[in-house]
Structure formats: structure tokens, C-alpha cells
Amino acid sequence: MLPLIMIGGGGHCLSVIDAALSAGHTIAGILDPAATLGDKIGGVPVVGNDDDIEPLAASGRYSFIITLGSITDPSRRRSLQQRVTDAGGLLATIIASTAYVSPMATIGTGATVLHHATVNAEASIGSGCIINTGAIIEHRAFIGDFTHVSTNATVNGDCNIAHDTFIGSGAVVSSQVNIGEPAVIGAGAVVISDITESGTYVGVPAGRTAQKTR
């Protein structure tokens, strides 16, 4: 495995550092425009900022993972990942040592599966996704690119989740439910029927609020 460069030095970065180290990765450094060169985040040095993405990616010496978190809008994560690939960089996929990923599941490039998460048989996780601590993705669920399934959330079997969706902590998406457009599912919400419009959905059962998400 090539040494990792992490892009984004906030709280989510700490979780990914821990997962990456547990899986045997070597971390070369962090790029973060808000941090001072030489500072350490979780014991990992800050080695540059976003301006360093292209030359480091073009060098062929590193792999990359986006460690900027996202809730309502993953567009910044998407843009940073695109810069890596446009420059010829290699995207890593991080699976924590305590996570369970079925050999029948597929995990996209640039995705992270954090500690104690479960990805069951024939589930599909898209590029750039975050499957956070303790999250459960059941059999044959499809998770679109850059979706974030937060801590202890559950996506049940045969669900289809649109790209760029956020599923909050402890939320549940019932079996065979489709989230057809990017949405924000609030913490603890229970989605029991298909979602066909973008928006924020909260409650039990989940209903759409008037809040604009994007």
C-alpha cells in the first residue's frame, strides 16, 4: 500500500486516522488550509494545503483519502476527490480492522468504513462514501456516491439510497425503501416509505420539513 495523504484535518480526520492505522496503512501527512505546516492532528503531521494536491497526486508516491466530513452538502468532498483523480492520483479505500465487510459486498474507491460498521452480502457502497462508526448496511442495499451513513444508522436490505444523501445518527431506513433524490435524514428518524424529493426528513415515521438542504 502506498503511504496515505489525508485531505481535511477536522474531527472526521481523527476517525479516519484511527481506522487507517488499524488496517495497516502508513499515513504520510495531512493537507489542510486551516492548519499550520508542521502541526500534528492525531499524531499525523500537516504537510501542506489544498494547493499541494496536484503535485503530490502527480508524483505517484502516495494514495489519497478525503477526510473532510459532510452533513448537508458533500460537494466540497466531491470536488477535492475529483482534483486528486484529475491529477492522476490514486484513491484509497479505508476499512477499519473492526468493521465487517462481506466478501460479496463492493466498496467504491475513496470510501471509508469505520470501526464496528457492517456491510452485508451484495451491498454496494459508492465512491467517496462514509460508512460511519457502528453503521449497518444490510444485504443488497445500494448506497450512492458521496453518501454519509452516520453513527449507528441502519440501512436495511434491498434499499436504494441516492448519491449525496446524509443519514443521521441512529436513523433507520426500512427494507426495500428507495431514497431517489439526495436528502438529509435526521438523527433517529425512521424512513418507512420512498422519498422522491430532495429535502430534510425527520421524525417517526420520517416526514419532510420546510428546511432547504441545498
PDB file of C-alpha atoms in Angstrom:
ATOM      1  CA  MET A   1       0.000   0.000   0.000  1.00  0.00           C
ATOM      2  CA  LEU A   2       1.243   3.475  -0.845  1.00  0.00           C
ATOM      3  CA  PRO A   3       1.535   5.917   2.061  1.00  0.00           C
ATOM      4  CA  LEU A   4      -1.670   7.888   2.596  1.00  0.00           C
ATOM      5  CA  ILE A   5      -2.228  11.594   2.214  1.00  0.00           C
ATOM      6  CA  MET A   6      -5.379  12.747   4.004  1.00  0.00           C
ATOM      7  CA  ILE A   7      -7.195  15.836   2.759  1.00  0.00           C
ATOM      8  CA  GLY A   8      -9.027  17.665   5.546  1.00  0.00           C
ATOM      9  CA  GLY A   9      -7.916  17.898   9.165  1.00  0.00           C
ATOM     10  CA  GLY A  10     -11.087  18.169  11.253  1.00  0.00           C
ATOM     11  CA  GLY A  11     -12.814  15.743  13.580  1.00  0.00           C
ATOM     12  CA  HIS A  12     -13.680  13.258  10.845  1.00  0.00           C
ATOM     13  CA  CYS A  13      -9.992  13.069  10.004  1.00  0.00           C
ATOM     14  CA  LEU A  14      -9.270  11.750  13.504  1.00  0.00           C
ATOM     15  CA  SER A  15     -11.701   8.868  12.991  1.00  0.00           C
ATOM     16  CA  VAL A  16     -10.184   8.007   9.618  1.00  0.00           C
ATOM     17  CA  ILE A  17      -6.643   8.140  11.039  1.00  0.00           C
ATOM     18  CA  ASP A  18      -7.647   5.593  13.658  1.00  0.00           C
ATOM     19  CA  ALA A  19      -9.342   3.335  11.097  1.00  0.00           C
ATOM     20  CA  ALA A  20      -6.468   3.577   8.624  1.00  0.00           C
ATOM     21  CA  LEU A  21      -3.814   2.741  11.193  1.00  0.00           C
ATOM     22  CA  SER A  22      -5.853  -0.211  12.442  1.00  0.00           C
ATOM     23  CA  ALA A  23      -5.943  -1.567   8.887  1.00  0.00           C
ATOM     24  CA  GLY A  24      -2.177  -1.323   8.453  1.00  0.00           C
ATOM     25  CA  HIS A  25      -1.909   1.868   6.400  1.00  0.00           C
ATOM     26  CA  THR A  26       1.037   4.224   6.728  1.00  0.00           C
ATOM     27  CA  ILE A  27      -0.011   7.885   6.827  1.00  0.00           C
ATOM     28  CA  ALA A  28       2.414  10.346   5.229  1.00  0.00           C
ATOM     29  CA  GLY A  29       0.557  13.507   6.219  1.00  0.00           C
ATOM     30  CA  ILE A  30      -2.492  15.745   6.112  1.00  0.00           C
ATOM     31  CA  LEU A  31      -3.383  18.604   3.782  1.00  0.00           C
ATOM     32  CA  ASP A  32      -5.471  21.295   5.446  1.00  0.00           C
ATOM     33  CA  PRO A  33      -5.624  25.020   4.558  1.00  0.00           C
ATOM     34  CA  ALA A  34      -6.697  25.962   8.088  1.00  0.00           C
ATOM     35  CA  ALA A  35      -3.776  24.250   9.844  1.00  0.00           C
ATOM     36  CA  THR A  36      -0.178  25.341  10.248  1.00  0.00           C
ATOM     37  CA  LEU A  37       2.528  23.423   8.423  1.00  0.00           C
ATOM     38  CA  GLY A  38       4.184  21.030  10.850  1.00  0.00           C
ATOM     39  CA  ASP A  39       1.253  20.901  13.264  1.00  0.00           C
ATOM     40  CA  LYS A  40       0.051  17.436  14.169  1.00  0.00           C
ATOM     41  CA  ILE A  41      -3.511  16.150  14.061  1.00  0.00           C
ATOM     42  CA  GLY A  42      -3.944  12.829  15.814  1.00  0.00           C
ATOM     43  CA  GLY A  43      -0.189  12.445  15.728  1.00  0.00           C
ATOM     44  CA  VAL A  44      -0.030  12.933  11.931  1.00  0.00           C
ATOM     45  CA  PRO A  45       1.852  15.980  10.577  1.00  0.00           C
ATOM     46  CA  VAL A  46       0.265  18.656   8.432  1.00  0.00           C
ATOM     47  CA  VAL A  47       2.384  18.643   5.270  1.00  0.00           C
ATOM     48  CA  GLY A  48       0.582  21.214   3.143  1.00  0.00           C
ATOM     49  CA  ASN A  49      -2.726  22.616   1.954  1.00  0.00           C
ATOM     50  CA  ASP A  50      -5.101  22.158  -0.970  1.00  0.00           C
ATOM     51  CA  ASP A  51      -2.585  23.750  -3.362  1.00  0.00           C
ATOM     52  CA  ASP A  52      -0.392  20.698  -2.852  1.00  0.00           C
ATOM     53  CA  ILE A  53      -2.983  18.184  -4.093  1.00  0.00           C
ATOM     54  CA  GLU A  54      -1.966  18.225  -7.747  1.00  0.00           C
ATOM     55  CA  PRO A  55       1.825  17.936  -7.379  1.00  0.00           C
ATOM     56  CA  LEU A  56       1.559  15.229  -4.739  1.00  0.00           C
ATOM     57  CA  ALA A  57      -1.015  13.287  -6.773  1.00  0.00           C
ATOM     58  CA  ALA A  58       1.082  13.568  -9.922  1.00  0.00           C
ATOM     59  CA  SER A  59       4.167  12.232  -8.112  1.00  0.00           C
ATOM     60  CA  GLY A  60       2.706   8.720  -7.932  1.00  0.00           C
ATOM     61  CA  ARG A  61       4.201   8.244  -4.476  1.00  0.00           C
ATOM     62  CA  TYR A  62       1.002   8.413  -2.422  1.00  0.00           C
ATOM     63  CA  SER A  63      -2.590   7.317  -2.192  1.00  0.00           C
ATOM     64  CA  PHE A  64      -5.283   9.754  -1.082  1.00  0.00           C
ATOM     65  CA  ILE A  65      -8.417   9.801   1.035  1.00  0.00           C
ATOM     66  CA  ILE A  66     -10.751  12.753   1.616  1.00  0.00           C
ATOM     67  CA  THR A  67     -11.071  13.237   5.372  1.00  0.00           C
ATOM     68  CA  LEU A  68     -13.260  16.317   5.260  1.00  0.00           C
ATOM     69  CA  GLY A  69     -16.603  15.397   6.821  1.00  0.00           C
ATOM     70  CA  SER A  70     -20.000  16.336   5.407  1.00  0.00           C
ATOM     71  CA  ILE A  71     -23.591  16.524   6.567  1.00  0.00           C
ATOM     72  CA  THR A  72     -25.893  18.585   4.364  1.00  0.00           C
ATOM     73  CA  ASP A  73     -23.618  19.099   1.369  1.00  0.00           C
ATOM     74  CA  PRO A  74     -20.807  16.794   0.185  1.00  0.00           C
ATOM     75  CA  SER A  75     -19.891  18.986  -2.805  1.00  0.00           C
ATOM     76  CA  ARG A  76     -16.583  20.028  -1.250  1.00  0.00           C
ATOM     77  CA  ARG A  77     -15.622  16.381  -0.681  1.00  0.00           C
ATOM     78  CA  ARG A  78     -16.591  15.580  -4.257  1.00  0.00           C
ATOM     79  CA  SER A  79     -14.543  18.487  -5.630  1.00  0.00           C
ATOM     80  CA  LEU A  80     -11.421  17.542  -3.669  1.00  0.00           C
ATOM     81  CA  GLN A  81     -11.658  13.913  -4.770  1.00  0.00           C
ATOM     82  CA  GLN A  82     -12.056  14.996  -8.383  1.00  0.00           C
ATOM     83  CA  ARG A  83      -8.907  17.097  -8.119  1.00  0.00           C
ATOM     84  CA  VAL A  84      -6.973  14.029  -6.984  1.00  0.00           C
ATOM     85  CA  THR A  85      -8.195  11.877  -9.860  1.00  0.00           C
ATOM     86  CA  ASP A  86      -7.760  14.643 -12.446  1.00  0.00           C
ATOM     87  CA  ALA A  87      -4.105  14.897 -11.395  1.00  0.00           C
ATOM     88  CA  GLY A  88      -3.620  11.144 -11.787  1.00  0.00           C
ATOM     89  CA  GLY A  89      -3.669  10.364  -8.073  1.00  0.00           C
ATOM     90  CA  LEU A  90      -4.698   7.037  -6.591  1.00  0.00           C
ATOM     91  CA  LEU A  91      -7.675   6.991  -4.239  1.00  0.00           C
ATOM     92  CA  ALA A  92      -7.514   4.711  -1.233  1.00  0.00           C
ATOM     93  CA  THR A  93     -10.398   2.781   0.323  1.00  0.00           C
ATOM     94  CA  ILE A  94     -10.242   2.600   4.111  1.00  0.00           C
ATOM     95  CA  ILE A  95     -11.876  -0.278   6.012  1.00  0.00           C
ATOM     96  CA  ALA A  96     -11.261  -0.320   9.756  1.00  0.00           C
ATOM     97  CA  SER A  97      -9.967  -3.554  11.248  1.00  0.00           C
ATOM     98  CA  THR A  98     -13.103  -3.963  13.390  1.00  0.00           C
ATOM     99  CA  ALA A  99     -15.549  -3.383  10.525  1.00  0.00           C
ATOM    100  CA  TYR A 100     -17.215  -6.331   8.806  1.00  0.00           C
ATOM    101  CA  VAL A 101     -17.460  -6.188   5.029  1.00  0.00           C
ATOM    102  CA  SER A 102     -18.937  -9.237   3.344  1.00  0.00           C
ATOM    103  CA  PRO A 103     -16.792 -10.751   0.585  1.00  0.00           C
ATOM    104  CA  MET A 104     -19.930 -10.445  -1.553  1.00  0.00           C
ATOM    105  CA  ALA A 105     -20.154  -6.671  -0.993  1.00  0.00           C
ATOM    106  CA  THR A 106     -18.478  -3.972  -3.107  1.00  0.00           C
ATOM    107  CA  ILE A 107     -16.823  -0.837  -1.740  1.00  0.00           C
ATOM    108  CA  GLY A 108     -16.067   2.084  -4.066  1.00  0.00           C
ATOM    109  CA  THR A 109     -12.801   3.975  -4.304  1.00  0.00           C
ATOM    110  CA  GLY A 110     -12.354   6.786  -1.819  1.00  0.00           C
ATOM    111  CA  ALA A 111     -14.888   5.280   0.604  1.00  0.00           C
ATOM    112  CA  THR A 112     -14.327   4.848   4.327  1.00  0.00           C
ATOM    113  CA  VAL A 113     -15.885   2.137   6.508  1.00  0.00           C
ATOM    114  CA  LEU A 114     -15.189   3.000  10.124  1.00  0.00           C
ATOM    115  CA  HIS A 115     -14.941   0.932  13.292  1.00  0.00           C
ATOM    116  CA  HIS A 116     -17.655  -1.639  14.055  1.00  0.00           C
ATOM    117  CA  ALA A 117     -19.610  -0.858  10.872  1.00  0.00           C
ATOM    118  CA  THR A 118     -21.209  -3.756   8.961  1.00  0.00           C
ATOM    119  CA  VAL A 119     -21.640  -4.058   5.196  1.00  0.00           C
ATOM    120  CA  ASN A 120     -23.522  -7.251   4.446  1.00  0.00           C
ATOM    121  CA  ALA A 121     -23.881  -9.564   1.453  1.00  0.00           C
ATOM    122  CA  GLU A 122     -24.184  -7.986  -2.001  1.00  0.00           C
ATOM    123  CA  ALA A 123     -24.419  -4.470  -0.603  1.00  0.00           C
ATOM    124  CA  SER A 124     -22.830  -1.815  -2.810  1.00  0.00           C
ATOM    125  CA  ILE A 125     -21.084   1.252  -1.379  1.00  0.00           C
ATOM    126  CA  GLY A 126     -20.339   4.045  -3.840  1.00  0.00           C
ATOM    127  CA  SER A 127     -17.248   6.146  -4.341  1.00  0.00           C
ATOM    128  CA  GLY A 128     -16.442   8.694  -1.646  1.00  0.00           C
ATOM    129  CA  CYS A 129     -18.992   7.334   0.834  1.00  0.00           C
ATOM    130  CA  ILE A 130     -18.633   7.494   4.600  1.00  0.00           C
ATOM    131  CA  ILE A 131     -19.984   4.478   6.474  1.00  0.00           C
ATOM    132  CA  ASN A 132     -19.508   5.771   9.973  1.00  0.00           C
ATOM    133  CA  THR A 133     -18.885   4.071  13.312  1.00  0.00           C
ATOM    134  CA  GLY A 134     -21.354   1.275  14.035  1.00  0.00           C
ATOM    135  CA  ALA A 135     -23.465   1.843  10.913  1.00  0.00           C
ATOM    136  CA  ILE A 136     -25.195  -1.175   9.332  1.00  0.00           C
ATOM    137  CA  ILE A 137     -25.702  -1.614   5.592  1.00  0.00           C
ATOM    138  CA  GLU A 138     -27.793  -4.714   5.021  1.00  0.00           C
ATOM    139  CA  HIS A 139     -27.931  -7.178   2.140  1.00  0.00           C
ATOM    140  CA  ARG A 140     -28.296  -5.835  -1.401  1.00  0.00           C
ATOM    141  CA  ALA A 141     -28.580  -2.230  -0.259  1.00  0.00           C
ATOM    142  CA  PHE A 142     -27.184   0.276  -2.736  1.00  0.00           C
ATOM    143  CA  ILE A 143     -25.522   3.406  -1.347  1.00  0.00           C
ATOM    144  CA  GLY A 144     -24.867   6.132  -3.922  1.00  0.00           C
ATOM    145  CA  ASP A 145     -21.627   8.079  -4.278  1.00  0.00           C
ATOM    146  CA  PHE A 146     -20.666  10.532  -1.516  1.00  0.00           C
ATOM    147  CA  THR A 147     -23.474   9.444   0.791  1.00  0.00           C
ATOM    148  CA  HIS A 148     -22.715   9.597   4.518  1.00  0.00           C
ATOM    149  CA  VAL A 149     -24.363   6.949   6.704  1.00  0.00           C
ATOM    150  CA  SER A 150     -23.732   8.290  10.178  1.00  0.00           C
ATOM    151  CA  THR A 151     -23.027   6.607  13.509  1.00  0.00           C
ATOM    152  CA  ASN A 152     -25.242   3.631  14.385  1.00  0.00           C
ATOM    153  CA  ALA A 153     -27.612   4.299  11.478  1.00  0.00           C
ATOM    154  CA  THR A 154     -29.159   1.308   9.690  1.00  0.00           C
ATOM    155  CA  VAL A 155     -29.969   0.930   6.001  1.00  0.00           C
ATOM    156  CA  ASN A 156     -31.925  -2.287   5.680  1.00  0.00           C
ATOM    157  CA  GLY A 157     -31.967  -4.848   2.904  1.00  0.00           C
ATOM    158  CA  ASP A 158     -32.733  -4.014  -0.730  1.00  0.00           C
ATOM    159  CA  CYS A 159     -32.761  -0.236  -0.153  1.00  0.00           C
ATOM    160  CA  ASN A 160     -31.554   2.154  -2.828  1.00  0.00           C
ATOM    161  CA  ILE A 161     -30.045   5.396  -1.491  1.00  0.00           C
ATOM    162  CA  ALA A 162     -29.341   8.333  -3.817  1.00  0.00           C
ATOM    163  CA  HIS A 163     -25.921   9.915  -4.130  1.00  0.00           C
ATOM    164  CA  ASP A 164     -25.058  12.810  -1.790  1.00  0.00           C
ATOM    165  CA  THR A 165     -27.536  11.723   0.888  1.00  0.00           C
ATOM    166  CA  PHE A 166     -26.888  12.131   4.621  1.00  0.00           C
ATOM    167  CA  ILE A 167     -28.431   9.618   7.031  1.00  0.00           C
ATOM    168  CA  GLY A 168     -28.137  10.865  10.605  1.00  0.00           C
ATOM    169  CA  SER A 169     -27.046   9.042  13.737  1.00  0.00           C
ATOM    170  CA  GLY A 170     -29.363   6.237  14.787  1.00  0.00           C
ATOM    171  CA  ALA A 171     -31.694   6.691  11.805  1.00  0.00           C
ATOM    172  CA  VAL A 172     -33.314   3.638  10.221  1.00  0.00           C
ATOM    173  CA  VAL A 173     -34.273   3.146   6.584  1.00  0.00           C
ATOM    174  CA  SER A 174     -36.734   0.267   6.355  1.00  0.00           C
ATOM    175  CA  SER A 175     -36.293  -2.632   3.951  1.00  0.00           C
ATOM    176  CA  GLN A 176     -36.883  -2.016   0.226  1.00  0.00           C
ATOM    177  CA  VAL A 177     -37.206   1.763   0.643  1.00  0.00           C
ATOM    178  CA  ASN A 178     -35.809   3.995  -2.100  1.00  0.00           C
ATOM    179  CA  ILE A 179     -34.386   7.452  -1.449  1.00  0.00           C
ATOM    180  CA  GLY A 180     -34.485   8.617  -5.040  1.00  0.00           C
ATOM    181  CA  GLU A 181     -33.103  12.150  -4.626  1.00  0.00           C
ATOM    182  CA  PRO A 182     -30.310  13.473  -2.372  1.00  0.00           C
ATOM    183  CA  ALA A 183     -31.794  14.028   1.084  1.00  0.00           C
ATOM    184  CA  VAL A 184     -30.894  14.689   4.702  1.00  0.00           C
ATOM    185  CA  ILE A 185     -32.370  12.135   7.098  1.00  0.00           C
ATOM    186  CA  GLY A 186     -32.357  13.470  10.648  1.00  0.00           C
ATOM    187  CA  ALA A 187     -30.878  11.661  13.635  1.00  0.00           C
ATOM    188  CA  GLY A 188     -33.210   8.967  14.944  1.00  0.00           C
ATOM    189  CA  ALA A 189     -35.636   9.241  12.021  1.00  0.00           C
ATOM    190  CA  VAL A 190     -37.360   6.135  10.678  1.00  0.00           C
ATOM    191  CA  VAL A 191     -37.943   6.108   6.910  1.00  0.00           C
ATOM    192  CA  ILE A 192     -40.720   3.661   6.039  1.00  0.00           C
ATOM    193  CA  SER A 193     -41.707   4.840   2.551  1.00  0.00           C
ATOM    194  CA  ASP A 194     -39.952   6.023  -0.600  1.00  0.00           C
ATOM    195  CA  ILE A 195     -38.519   9.542  -0.766  1.00  0.00           C
ATOM    196  CA  THR A 196     -38.851  11.171  -4.182  1.00  0.00           C
ATOM    197  CA  GLU A 197     -37.949  14.801  -3.398  1.00  0.00           C
ATOM    198  CA  SER A 198     -34.790  16.347  -2.004  1.00  0.00           C
ATOM    199  CA  GLY A 199     -35.197  17.814   1.464  1.00  0.00           C
ATOM    200  CA  THR A 200     -34.749  17.203   5.169  1.00  0.00           C
ATOM    201  CA  TYR A 201     -36.768  14.345   6.673  1.00  0.00           C
ATOM    202  CA  VAL A 202     -37.197  13.912  10.427  1.00  0.00           C
ATOM    203  CA  GLY A 203     -39.342  12.013  12.917  1.00  0.00           C
ATOM    204  CA  VAL A 204     -41.003   8.621  13.269  1.00  0.00           C
ATOM    205  CA  PRO A 205     -42.162   7.970  10.629  1.00  0.00           C
ATOM    206  CA  ALA A 206     -39.944  10.443   8.792  1.00  0.00           C
ATOM    207  CA  GLY A 207     -41.624  13.404   7.144  1.00  0.00           C
ATOM    208  CA  ARG A 208     -40.287  16.262   5.056  1.00  0.00           C
ATOM    209  CA  THR A 209     -39.658  19.626   6.717  1.00  0.00           C
ATOM    210  CA  ALA A 210     -39.716  23.043   5.085  1.00  0.00           C
ATOM    211  CA  GLN A 211     -35.977  23.422   5.643  1.00  0.00           C
ATOM    212  CA  LYS A 212     -33.923  23.885   2.496  1.00  0.00           C
ATOM    213  CA  THR A 213     -30.937  21.499   2.432  1.00  0.00           C
ATOM    214  CA  ARG A 214     -29.038  22.620  -0.659  1.00  0.00           C
TER     215      ARG A 214
END
